[in-house]
Short mmCIF file of C-alpha atoms in Angstrom, two decimals:
data_model
loop_
_atom_site.label_atom_id
_atom_site.label_comp_id
_atom_site.label_asym_id
_atom_site.label_seq_id
_atom_site.Cartn_x
_atom_site.Cartn_y
_atom_site.Cartn_z
CA MET A 411 0.00 0.00 0.00
CA ARG A 412 2.98 2.32 0.54
CA ARG A 413 3.45 2.60 -3.22
CA TYR A 414 0.30 4.74 -3.46
CA VAL A 415 1.63 7.30 -0.92
CA TYR A 416 3.64 10.35 -2.03
CA ASP A 417 5.29 13.01 0.08
CA VAL A 418 4.32 16.24 -1.68
CA SER A 419 5.55 18.64 0.98
CA GLY A 420 6.61 22.01 -0.35
CA ASP A 421 9.35 22.32 2.27
CA ALA A 422 10.73 19.70 4.68
CA ARG A 423 9.57 16.09 4.42
CA GLY A 424 6.43 14.78 6.03
CA ASN A 425 4.26 17.92 5.96
CA ALA A 426 1.85 16.79 3.24
CA PHE A 427 1.03 13.29 1.98
CA LEU A 428 -0.86 12.45 -1.20
CA LEU A 429 -2.68 9.11 -1.60
CA ARG A 430 -3.33 8.16 -5.23
CA GLY A 431 -6.32 6.18 -6.42
CA SER A 432 -9.61 6.55 -8.28
CA GLU A 433 -10.07 9.35 -5.73
CA ASN A 434 -7.01 11.27 -4.58
CA LEU A 435 -6.56 12.33 -0.97
CA LEU A 436 -4.23 14.79 0.73
CA PHE A 437 -3.26 14.76 4.40
CA ASP A 438 -2.16 18.16 5.78
CA THR A 439 -1.05 21.13 3.70
CA GLY A 440 2.02 22.76 5.26
CA MET A 441 2.82 26.46 5.58
CA ALA A 442 1.85 29.37 3.34
CA TRP A 443 5.31 30.17 2.01
CA CYS A 444 5.59 26.73 0.38
CA GLY A 445 1.92 26.31 -0.63
CA ARG A 446 2.53 26.92 -4.33
CA ARG A 447 5.40 24.42 -4.44
CA MET A 448 3.18 21.82 -2.75
CA VAL A 449 0.46 22.38 -5.37
CA GLU A 450 3.06 21.96 -8.13
CA ARG A 451 4.22 18.66 -6.65
CA ILE A 452 0.66 17.39 -6.34
CA LYS A 453 -0.05 18.30 -9.95
CA GLU A 454 3.11 16.46 -11.05
CA GLN A 455 1.70 13.31 -9.46
CA LEU A 456 -1.93 13.70 -10.52
CA GLN A 457 -1.22 14.47 -14.20
CA GLY A 458 -4.51 16.27 -14.68
CA GLU A 459 -6.60 14.17 -12.27
CA SER A 460 -8.62 15.87 -9.53
CA LEU A 461 -7.74 16.20 -5.87
CA ASP A 462 -10.87 15.04 -4.09
CA ALA A 463 -10.40 15.43 -0.35
CA VAL A 464 -8.07 16.94 2.26
CA PHE A 465 -7.78 15.59 5.81
CA LEU A 466 -6.18 17.87 8.41
CA THR A 467 -4.58 16.41 11.53
CA HIS A 468 -5.09 19.66 13.49
CA SER A 469 -5.47 23.40 13.12
CA HIS A 470 -1.90 24.71 13.59
CA TYR A 471 -0.58 27.08 10.93
CA ASP A 472 2.09 24.66 9.63
CA HIS A 473 -0.61 22.07 8.85
CA VAL A 474 -3.46 24.15 7.42
CA SER A 475 -2.00 27.24 5.73
CA GLY A 476 -1.72 25.49 2.37
CA VAL A 477 -5.50 25.06 2.20
CA PRO A 478 -6.13 28.33 0.27
CA PHE A 479 -3.62 27.26 -2.40
CA ILE A 480 -5.32 23.86 -2.65
CA ARG A 481 -8.77 25.45 -3.02
CA GLU A 482 -7.50 27.78 -5.74
CA ALA A 483 -6.16 24.79 -7.71
CA TRP A 484 -9.08 22.43 -6.99
CA PRO A 485 -12.20 24.47 -6.08
CA ASN A 486 -14.37 21.38 -5.55
CA VAL A 487 -12.07 19.71 -3.01
CA LYS A 488 -13.60 18.75 0.36
CA VAL A 489 -11.59 19.68 3.46
CA MET A 490 -12.14 17.82 6.74
CA ILE A 491 -10.88 18.37 10.28
CA ALA A 492 -11.99 17.58 13.85
CA PRO A 493 -14.94 19.65 15.19
CA HIS A 494 -12.76 21.80 17.47
CA GLY A 495 -10.36 22.42 14.59
CA LYS A 496 -13.19 23.55 12.33
CA ALA A 497 -14.20 26.12 14.93
CA VAL A 498 -10.59 27.32 15.33
CA LEU A 499 -10.26 28.00 11.60
CA GLU A 500 -13.28 30.30 11.83
CA LYS A 501 -11.75 32.54 14.54
CA GLU A 502 -10.08 35.80 13.57
CA SER A 503 -7.75 35.51 16.59
CA ALA A 504 -6.47 32.17 15.29
CA ARG A 505 -6.05 33.57 11.78
CA LYS A 506 -4.00 36.45 13.21
CA VAL A 507 -1.62 34.02 14.93
CA MET A 508 -1.33 32.02 11.70
CA ARG A 509 -0.43 35.15 9.73
CA LYS A 510 2.29 35.98 12.26
CA MET A 511 3.75 32.47 12.29
CA ASN A 512 3.65 32.16 8.50
CA ALA A 513 5.51 35.48 8.20
CA ALA A 514 8.15 34.31 10.69
CA ALA A 515 8.59 31.02 8.82
CA ALA A 516 9.07 32.87 5.52
CA LYS A 517 11.56 35.26 7.10
CA MET A 518 13.66 32.29 8.28
CA ARG A 519 14.03 31.32 4.62
CA GLY A 520 14.95 34.84 3.59
CA LEU A 521 11.57 35.31 1.93
CA GLU A 522 8.87 37.93 2.10
CA PRO A 523 5.58 36.73 3.67
CA VAL A 524 3.54 34.90 1.06
CA PRO A 525 0.01 36.32 0.76
CA TYR A 526 -2.91 33.93 0.77
CA ASP A 527 -6.67 34.33 0.59
CA GLU A 528 -7.92 33.78 4.15
CA ARG A 529 -11.47 33.44 2.81
CA LEU A 530 -10.36 30.03 1.49
CA LEU A 531 -8.92 28.85 4.81
CA TRP A 532 -11.85 26.87 6.18
CA ALA A 533 -13.07 23.28 6.50
CA ASP A 534 -16.15 21.88 4.78
CA GLU A 535 -16.85 19.20 7.34
CA ALA A 536 -16.13 18.35 10.97
CA MET A 537 -14.94 14.75 11.21
CA GLU A 538 -15.85 13.07 14.48
CA ASP A 539 -13.84 10.39 16.29
CA GLY A 540 -14.54 7.03 14.64
CA GLN A 541 -16.15 8.59 11.56
CA ARG A 542 -15.27 6.73 8.36
CA GLU A 543 -15.05 8.22 4.89
CA ASP A 544 -15.12 5.89 1.87
CA LEU A 545 -13.55 7.54 -1.16
CA GLY A 546 -13.03 5.26 -4.12
CA GLU A 547 -10.89 2.36 -2.91
CA TRP A 548 -9.73 4.33 0.13
CA HIS A 549 -11.32 4.02 3.59
CA VAL A 550 -10.28 6.70 6.09
CA THR A 551 -11.30 6.58 9.76
CA ALA A 552 -10.67 9.45 12.17
CA LEU A 553 -8.95 8.55 15.44
CA GLU A 554 -9.21 11.34 18.00
CA ALA A 555 -5.82 11.70 19.71
CA PRO A 556 -5.68 14.86 21.86
CA GLY A 557 -2.47 15.78 23.60
CA HIS A 558 -0.59 18.02 21.19
CA THR A 559 -3.81 19.99 20.64
CA ARG A 560 -7.44 19.40 21.55
CA ASP A 561 -8.29 18.70 17.92
CA CYS A 562 -5.39 16.36 17.06
CA THR A 563 -6.56 13.46 14.91
CA SER A 564 -4.73 10.48 13.46
CA PHE A 565 -6.16 8.68 10.45
CA VAL A 566 -6.47 4.91 10.00
CA ILE A 567 -6.39 4.11 6.30
CA GLY A 568 -7.39 1.00 4.39
CA ARG A 569 -7.51 0.27 0.68
CA ASP A 570 -9.59 -2.25 -1.24
CA GLY A 571 -7.58 -5.35 -2.05
CA TYR A 572 -5.16 -4.95 0.87
CA GLU A 573 -5.43 -6.58 4.28
CA GLU A 574 -2.85 -4.28 5.85
CA THR A 575 -3.81 -0.97 7.41
CA MET A 576 -1.90 2.28 7.51
CA MET A 577 -1.96 5.03 10.10
CA LEU A 578 -1.05 8.65 9.59
CA CYS A 579 -0.01 9.61 13.12
CA CYS A 580 -0.74 13.11 14.33
CA GLU A 581 1.77 15.17 16.28
CA THR A 582 0.55 13.84 19.62
CA ALA A 583 2.84 10.87 18.95
CA GLY A 584 5.78 13.27 18.80
CA VAL A 585 8.03 14.13 15.87
CA TYR A 586 10.69 11.53 15.17
CA MET A 587 14.13 12.91 14.35
CA GLU A 588 17.08 10.56 13.91
CA GLY A 589 19.53 11.11 16.74
CA TYR A 590 16.91 12.78 18.94
CA GLY A 591 14.07 10.27 19.08
CA PHE A 592 10.46 11.43 19.34
CA LEU A 593 10.50 15.13 20.18
CA PRO A 594 7.60 15.96 22.54
CA CYS A 595 4.53 17.90 21.47
CA PHE A 596 2.22 17.65 24.52
CA LEU A 597 0.73 21.15 24.61
CA ILE A 598 -2.46 19.94 26.31
CA GLY A 599 -0.91 17.57 28.82
CA VAL A 600 1.39 14.59 29.29
CA GLU A 601 -1.23 12.22 30.70
CA GLU A 602 -3.64 13.02 27.84
CA THR A 603 -0.82 12.44 25.38
CA LEU A 604 0.12 9.09 26.88
CA ARG A 605 -3.52 7.94 26.72
CA SER A 606 -3.70 8.95 23.06
CA ILE A 607 -0.45 7.13 22.25
CA GLU A 608 -1.93 4.00 23.84
CA LYS A 609 -5.05 4.48 21.73
CA MET A 610 -3.01 4.74 18.55
CA GLU A 611 -0.95 1.70 19.50
CA GLN A 612 -4.05 -0.43 20.07
CA VAL A 613 -5.12 0.03 16.44
CA GLY A 614 -2.28 -2.28 15.43
CA ALA A 615 -1.67 -0.57 12.09
CA ASP A 616 0.83 -2.32 9.83
CA ILE A 617 2.30 0.85 8.28
CA LEU A 618 2.99 4.07 10.15
CA PHE A 619 3.63 7.56 8.86
CA GLY A 620 4.39 10.44 11.19
CA ILE A 621 3.46 14.01 10.41
CA HIS A 622 6.79 15.87 10.07
CA SER A 623 8.58 12.50 10.24
CA GLY A 624 7.52 10.55 7.17
CA TYR A 625 7.52 6.77 6.99
CA LEU A 626 8.44 5.18 10.33
CA ASP A 627 10.52 2.09 9.61
CA ARG A 628 9.97 -0.57 12.27
CA GLU A 629 13.42 -2.05 11.61
CA GLU A 630 15.06 1.34 12.07
CA ILE A 631 12.90 2.23 15.09
CA PRO A 632 11.97 -1.00 16.91
CA ASP A 633 9.18 -0.76 19.50
CA ILE A 634 7.93 2.52 18.07
CA TRP A 635 5.08 2.98 20.51
CA ALA A 636 7.21 2.16 23.56
CA ARG A 637 9.73 4.71 22.32
CA CYS A 638 6.98 7.34 21.92
CA LYS A 639 5.93 6.86 25.53
CA GLU A 640 9.48 6.71 26.90
CA ASP A 641 10.52 9.90 25.12
CA THR A 642 7.37 11.68 26.31
CA ILE A 643 8.03 10.72 29.93
CA ARG A 644 11.71 11.65 29.61
CA ALA A 645 10.73 15.09 28.30
CA ARG A 646 8.34 15.60 31.22
CA GLU A 647 11.14 14.79 33.68
CA ARG A 648 13.50 17.21 31.92
CA MET A 649 10.88 19.97 32.08
CA GLU A 650 10.14 19.28 35.73
CA ALA A 651 13.83 19.76 36.48
CA VAL A 652 13.90 23.10 34.64
CA LEU A 653 10.75 24.27 36.43
CA ALA A 654 12.48 23.52 39.74
CA GLN A 655 15.55 25.56 38.74
CA THR A 656 13.96 28.87 37.78
CA GLU A 657 10.59 30.63 37.65
CA ASP A 658 11.68 32.77 34.68
CA VAL A 659 9.68 31.37 31.75
CA ASP A 660 11.98 32.83 29.10
CA ARG A 661 15.00 31.20 30.77
CA GLN A 662 13.12 27.92 31.01
CA ILE A 663 12.30 28.00 27.30
CA ARG A 664 15.86 28.98 26.30
CA SER A 665 17.42 26.27 28.46
CA LEU A 666 15.33 23.58 26.75
CA ALA A 667 16.01 24.77 23.19
CA ALA A 668 19.17 22.65 22.76
CA ASP A 669 17.15 19.50 23.46
CA TYR A 670 13.81 20.36 21.85
CA TRP A 671 14.61 22.91 19.13
CA PRO A 672 17.59 21.21 17.42
CA GLU A 673 18.86 22.35 14.03
CA CYS A 674 16.82 19.70 12.22
CA ILE A 675 13.65 21.31 13.64
CA GLY A 676 14.89 24.90 13.51
CA VAL A 677 15.32 24.81 9.72
CA TYR A 678 11.54 25.02 9.31
CA GLN A 679 10.12 25.99 12.73
CA PRO A 680 10.70 29.62 13.75
CA TYR A 681 11.96 30.20 17.30
CA GLU A 682 8.72 32.07 17.97
CA ALA A 683 6.72 28.93 17.22
CA TYR A 684 9.04 26.78 19.35
CA ALA A 685 8.76 29.26 22.23
CA VAL A 686 4.95 29.32 22.12
CA ASN A 687 4.78 25.51 22.03
CA MET A 688 7.36 25.04 24.79
CA GLY A 689 5.58 27.60 26.95
CA HIS A 690 2.38 25.56 26.66
CA MET A 691 4.23 22.31 27.40
CA LEU A 692 5.87 23.76 30.51
CA ALA A 693 2.50 25.07 31.69
CA SER A 694 0.89 21.66 31.17
CA VAL A 695 3.68 19.92 33.11
CA GLU A 696 3.37 22.47 35.93
CA ARG A 697 -0.41 21.91 36.13
CA GLU A 698 0.04 18.16 36.37
CA MET A 699 2.75 18.56 39.03
CA ALA A 700 0.39 20.73 41.10
CA GLY A 701 -2.38 18.13 40.78
CA ARG A 702 -0.38 15.23 42.22
#
């Protein structure tokens, strides 16, 4: 089934996946500055065929900001996201943050901010946990997996004629980087994240893709799910230690950058985005410490 999957990211790997078939599906859409390149790569694969549906793992700017470029190229495409994510995309405050983060990401590449039509940044349908969409030979089931965000969703994917199943893992599982392991993304909370990792593991999918990570090779990364949990717990312990050392949030965030904003992440994630995410993670760890 892997042979029908194409990484069409406009920037770093793993930010947009195309599934080819009688109906063609896209999972996540990347940032605004690389939206046009992503569309070009999709068109290279489709050779004049239509793009039929887009599934979004959550509502962060680096996953949804390519939607306007997709809608311009394929006006009839259907875009789906979790209910909370659909509501987020309709908020002006969220759009403002996305504009700021997209501009920062472009600046990192030495580019001017890429304009996009915000009127096209919306979802057609809210996809509930367990909801299944049958599109041609593809069968896509939403798996609610909060932890990174409230609306984080993984997708369990089957295809007619194949017994194996595939899972596109949302960022709650972490972002795998060789040499670093699964970098943590638990903005909502560690315990929620660990429950969601268990939920993803129980599906027993044969093939795993990670958003921002690409194909997760079980030979290269044995015991993937155990590693996800271990790296999440290790990150919590590291953050607890930093919280005990200083109450200065900026110092906390800076002291963790070497571990959780390495060069392989920094090439596409602005420091501003790292700092916002780490601030949320530290706050979630502190809340859980206070509740013990």
